[in-house]
Structures are given as structure tokens and as C-alpha cells.
Short mmCIF file of C-alpha atoms in Angstrom, two decimals:
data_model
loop_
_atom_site.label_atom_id
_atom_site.label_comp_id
_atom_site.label_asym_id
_atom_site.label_seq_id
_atom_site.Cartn_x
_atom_site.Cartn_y
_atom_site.Cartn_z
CA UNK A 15 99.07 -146.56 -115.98
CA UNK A 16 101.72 -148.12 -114.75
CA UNK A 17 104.72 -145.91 -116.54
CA UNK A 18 104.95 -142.89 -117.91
CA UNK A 19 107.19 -141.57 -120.90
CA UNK A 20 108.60 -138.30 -120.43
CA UNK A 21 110.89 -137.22 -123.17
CA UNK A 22 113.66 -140.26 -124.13
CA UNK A 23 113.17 -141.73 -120.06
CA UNK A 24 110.64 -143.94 -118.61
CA UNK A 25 108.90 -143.58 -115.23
CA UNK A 26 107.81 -146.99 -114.14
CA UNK A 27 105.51 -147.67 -111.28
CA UNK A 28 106.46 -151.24 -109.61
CA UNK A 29 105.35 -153.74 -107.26
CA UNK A 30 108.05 -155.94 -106.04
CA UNK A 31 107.71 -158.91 -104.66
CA UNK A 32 111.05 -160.23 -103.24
CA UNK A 33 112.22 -163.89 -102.64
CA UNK A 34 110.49 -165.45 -105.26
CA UNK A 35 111.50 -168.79 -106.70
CA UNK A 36 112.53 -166.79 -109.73
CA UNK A 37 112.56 -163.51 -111.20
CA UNK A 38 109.79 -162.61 -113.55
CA UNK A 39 107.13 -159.91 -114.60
CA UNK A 40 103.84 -161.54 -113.66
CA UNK A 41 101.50 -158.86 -114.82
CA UNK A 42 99.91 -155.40 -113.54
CA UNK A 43 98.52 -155.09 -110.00
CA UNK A 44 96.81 -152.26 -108.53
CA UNK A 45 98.26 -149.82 -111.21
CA UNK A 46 101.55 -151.00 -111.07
CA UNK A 47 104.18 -153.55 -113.03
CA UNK A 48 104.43 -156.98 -110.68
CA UNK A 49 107.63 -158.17 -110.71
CA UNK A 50 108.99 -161.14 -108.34
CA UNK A 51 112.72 -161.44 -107.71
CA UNK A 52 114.65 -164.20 -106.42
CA UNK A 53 116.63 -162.39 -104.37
CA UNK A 54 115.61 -161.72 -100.48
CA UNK A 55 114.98 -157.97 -99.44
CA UNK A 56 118.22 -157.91 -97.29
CA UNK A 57 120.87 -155.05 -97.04
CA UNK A 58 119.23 -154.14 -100.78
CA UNK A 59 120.12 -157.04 -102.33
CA UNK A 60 116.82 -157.20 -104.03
CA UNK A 61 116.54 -153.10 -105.24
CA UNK A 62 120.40 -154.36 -107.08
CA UNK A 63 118.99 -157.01 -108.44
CA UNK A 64 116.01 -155.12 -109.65
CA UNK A 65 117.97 -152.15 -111.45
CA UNK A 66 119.83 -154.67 -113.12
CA UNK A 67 117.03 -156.87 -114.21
CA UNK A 68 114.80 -154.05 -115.09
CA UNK A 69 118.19 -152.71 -117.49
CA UNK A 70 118.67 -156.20 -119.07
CA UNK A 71 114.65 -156.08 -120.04
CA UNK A 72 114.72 -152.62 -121.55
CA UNK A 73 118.14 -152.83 -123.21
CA UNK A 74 120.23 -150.01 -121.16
CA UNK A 75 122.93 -149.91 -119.64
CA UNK A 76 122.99 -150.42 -115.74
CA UNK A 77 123.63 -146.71 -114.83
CA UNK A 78 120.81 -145.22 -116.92
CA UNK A 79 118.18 -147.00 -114.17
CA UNK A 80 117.59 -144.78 -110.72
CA UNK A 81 115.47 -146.13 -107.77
CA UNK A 82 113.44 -142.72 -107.44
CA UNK A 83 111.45 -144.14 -104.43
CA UNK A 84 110.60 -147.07 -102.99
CA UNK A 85 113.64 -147.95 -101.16
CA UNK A 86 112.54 -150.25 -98.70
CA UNK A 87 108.97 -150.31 -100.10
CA UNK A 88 107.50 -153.21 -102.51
CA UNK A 89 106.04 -150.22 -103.87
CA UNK A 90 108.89 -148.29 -106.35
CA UNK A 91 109.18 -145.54 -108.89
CA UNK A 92 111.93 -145.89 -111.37
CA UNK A 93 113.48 -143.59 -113.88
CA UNK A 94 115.02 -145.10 -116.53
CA UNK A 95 116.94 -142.72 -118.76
CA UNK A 96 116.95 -143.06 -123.04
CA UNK A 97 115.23 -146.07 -123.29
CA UNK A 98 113.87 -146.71 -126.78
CA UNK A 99 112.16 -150.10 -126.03
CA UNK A 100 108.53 -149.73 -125.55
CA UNK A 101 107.03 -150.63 -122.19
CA UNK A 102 104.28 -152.34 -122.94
CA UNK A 103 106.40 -155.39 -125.01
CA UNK A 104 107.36 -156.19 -121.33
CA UNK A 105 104.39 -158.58 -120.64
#
């Protein structure tokens, strides 16, 4: 499963794919949410753009979405905190 509710937050398990000619969810792979960005992995230009995407999708406000870890992995674990929208609407 690729997220995990606990309480009012989200844990979501990501594969990111940076540099894309746009950024979309493409589906589930290995476990874990694809999404491509259109933004290159450089001086974490690509984890900003990320948080901010992943907050527009689930309607919160840029602040209430951590990079837990992942950093300068494609591989990331996010908390988002009191999301109401339900994951799986995502895809």
C-alpha cells in the first residue's frame, strides 16, 4: 500500500521521477505512488516542487506537507498533516 492513514495525516510512499516533460501521477510502481515532475533534481528544486504539487492535489496548505525521507532519493515518504481528501481519488 502505497499510503497509510494515521489519525487526520497521511503517510505516502512515492516514487519520483524528476525532469519529466510535465508533472503528473502516472500510477503505482513497486508499492509506491509514481509521480513525474518537470522540474530537474538540482539544489532540491524538484522535492519544492513536489511538496507543493502533492499540497495542491490533496487540498492543504503548503506547510502541512513534510519530506520525512527521501531527500535525495526517487524513493520518498511524506507526511501530510489533516488531510481530509481520500488518497485513492488521486489516480
Amino acid at each position: 500500500m502505497w499510503y497509510k492513514r494515521e489519525a487526520e495525516h497521511l503517510i505516502l510512499h512515492l516514487y519520483v521521477q524528476p525532469g519529466a516533460k510535465k508533472t503528473e501521477i502516472v500510477g503505482i510502481h513497486e508499492g509506491e505512488l509514481k509521480i513525474r515532475l518537470n522540474t530537474p533534481p538540482i539544489e532540491g528544486r524538484a522535492n519544492k516542487e513536489l511538496l507543493k504539487y502533492v499540497a495542491q492535489i490533496l487540498k492543504v496548505p503548503l506547510s502541512q506537507v513534510v519530506l520525512k525521507r527521501g531527500d535525495k532519493s526517487r524513493h520518498k515518504v511524506l507526511l501530510v498533516k489533516n488531510s481530509l481528501v481520500d488518497p485513492n481519488v488521486l489516480f
